[in-house]
Amino acid sequence: MKIHNTLTGLREELVPGGVKKPSIADYPPVTIYSCGPTVYGHAHIGNFRTFMFNDLLRRYLKFAGYRVNHAMNITDVDDKTIAGSGREGVSLREYTERYTNIFFEDLKSLNIEPVEHYPRATESIDAMIDIMNRLGEKGIVYEKEGSLYFSIAKFGGYGGLSRLDTREIKSGLRYDTDEYEKDDVRDFALWKSTKDDEPSWDTPFGKGRPGWHIECSAMVRKIFGGTIDIHTGGVDLIFPHHENEIAQSEAAYGDRFVRCWIHCEHLLVEGSKMSKSKGNFYTLRDIMEKGHSPRAIRYLLFSAHYRKQLNFTFDGLHQADAALARIDNLLVRLGDVPAGSAGNTEIAPLIARFMEEFTSEMEDDLNVSGGLGKLFDFIHAVNAQINEGAVAREESDLVMNALRRIDAVLGVIFFPADEAASGDVARIEALIAERRDAKKAKNFGRADEIRALLEADGIILEDTKDGTRWKKRK
Ligand SMILES: [Zn+2]
């Protein structure tokens, strides 16, 4: 598996634990840390592009045989969460819990797999204190007006990730959202003094609250104990957030922080940068309220290579629907084939070639668009076999199994149907019963009519040896 490392600018082989082993099964779990949401509102679709990338990465690693140990933080204290809870007159905890739950619901809607750890900033203060203690012993921090700052001048390795040496640092330009005084424009707050009415924590350095950057360093250390394999985030986090994470962690602990940095590109909406003033700012729920399925949104969000900008358009959502309909159509056709075997010896090699091609696209820096291309080639080839009458139950089971394996990565083919929300279940069941009776009576015209009727309502039928199953197209 080769993946682009922002730190070196090179496509590198993934080596979990940093020591090459003879086979994938010998590697320790791949340790991954992803910068998560700040829970002060609904996450927007640009955020979800990055979270979708995280999902695709972990799903593919598992598909390829790696084990994964993945953490994503929840930033539940910062300027925005404090301001939001103050505005509403509720506790910070109550306020952030609400948006944390909404975030988890959104992840579920998009069929994004839960990761192994969701640490909260407010529950990781002890690990932050440990970092600050260590930095203090090394003389890399200074205090100003009750806040603690990291002194970049005292840390030699600053700027490697974002290649700062090639950038111009203009003094006076604000690199951080901190509104605090500091010695050097690049220095950043580790720990912030708080006003009387703000949430605060007692530490050996006085009462205060965490800076944003330190929380990620603290959680990585707390969960993984040392160097991790992969750290992900959006490209906008490279500087200063990730640069600062590296500086704090490596200065405090002396060992390498992260082996491979992976950054996901921006999302554009209808060709331009998403902004509230342009009226093209969307949360996931905004798009769903316009009648678009989370399944199509998922498909569109992961369908472009992560290192390319993704242009999210409503036309693109319709194309995603069309792509998904091609998949659904194949599933229905596979469900309709006769029992037994068609004696087709071409299906097994067709599947083997497809799996190999899909894998080799994904091994190449997660080239998902290439992988999807192979999927549709495969669908085309299977449809051709069905047209020739060369597919019976035995062959169709093989194809279904292959699709299930691929869907462990994509998560769109057998999208979890929310049956409770799929309308009149009794009516659907009654129509299915009528169709079964019509088929028994050899009234195939009526049977086909019922299938078409249900399909028009987005209900897909799958005939199995145990009867007819149905699911709602998302
Ligand atoms: Zn972070």
PDB file of N, CA and C in Angstrom, residues 79 149 174 176-181 192:
ATOM      1  N   ASP A  79     -13.024  28.795  21.823  1.00  0.00           N
ATOM      2  CA  ASP A  79     -13.732  30.092  21.830  1.00  0.00           C
ATOM      3  C   ASP A  79     -15.192  29.926  21.393  1.00  0.00           C
ATOM      4  N   TYR A 149       2.836  29.992  26.544  1.00  0.00           N
ATOM      5  CA  TYR A 149       3.119  29.950  25.108  1.00  0.00           C
ATOM      6  C   TYR A 149       4.270  29.015  24.792  1.00  0.00           C
ATOM      7  N   ARG A 174      -1.678  37.371  11.487  1.00  0.00           N
ATOM      8  CA  ARG A 174      -2.152  36.467  12.530  1.00  0.00           C
ATOM      9  C   ARG A 174      -2.201  35.038  12.024  1.00  0.00           C
ATOM     10  N   ASP A 176      -2.790  32.533  14.149  1.00  0.00           N
ATOM     11  CA  ASP A 176      -3.543  31.770  15.110  1.00  0.00           C
ATOM     12  C   ASP A 176      -4.790  32.569  15.440  1.00  0.00           C
ATOM     13  N   THR A 177      -5.796  31.868  15.928  1.00  0.00           N
ATOM     14  CA  THR A 177      -7.007  32.595  16.293  1.00  0.00           C
ATOM     15  C   THR A 177      -6.881  33.172  17.704  1.00  0.00           C
ATOM     16  N   ASP A 178      -5.770  32.889  18.340  1.00  0.00           N
ATOM     17  CA  ASP A 178      -5.586  33.405  19.701  1.00  0.00           C
ATOM     18  C   ASP A 178      -5.535  34.928  19.702  1.00  0.00           C
ATOM     19  N   GLU A 179      -6.272  35.488  20.615  1.00  0.00           N
ATOM     20  CA  GLU A 179      -6.228  36.948  20.718  1.00  0.00           C
ATOM     21  C   GLU A 179      -5.381  37.339  21.922  1.00  0.00           C
ATOM     22  N   TYR A 180      -4.214  36.752  22.037  1.00  0.00           N
ATOM     23  CA  TYR A 180      -3.381  36.988  23.209  1.00  0.00           C
ATOM     24  C   TYR A 180      -2.039  37.569  22.772  1.00  0.00           C
ATOM     25  N   GLU A 181      -1.391  38.236  23.718  1.00  0.00           N
ATOM     26  CA  GLU A 181      -0.064  38.796  23.456  1.00  0.00           C
ATOM     27  C   GLU A 181       0.985  37.694  23.450  1.00  0.00           C
ATOM     28  N   LYS A 192      -4.496  28.716  28.079  1.00  0.00           N
ATOM     29  CA  LYS A 192      -5.002  30.084  28.032  1.00  0.00           C
ATOM     30  C   LYS A 192      -5.598  30.507  29.371  1.00  0.00           C
TER      31      LYS A 192
END
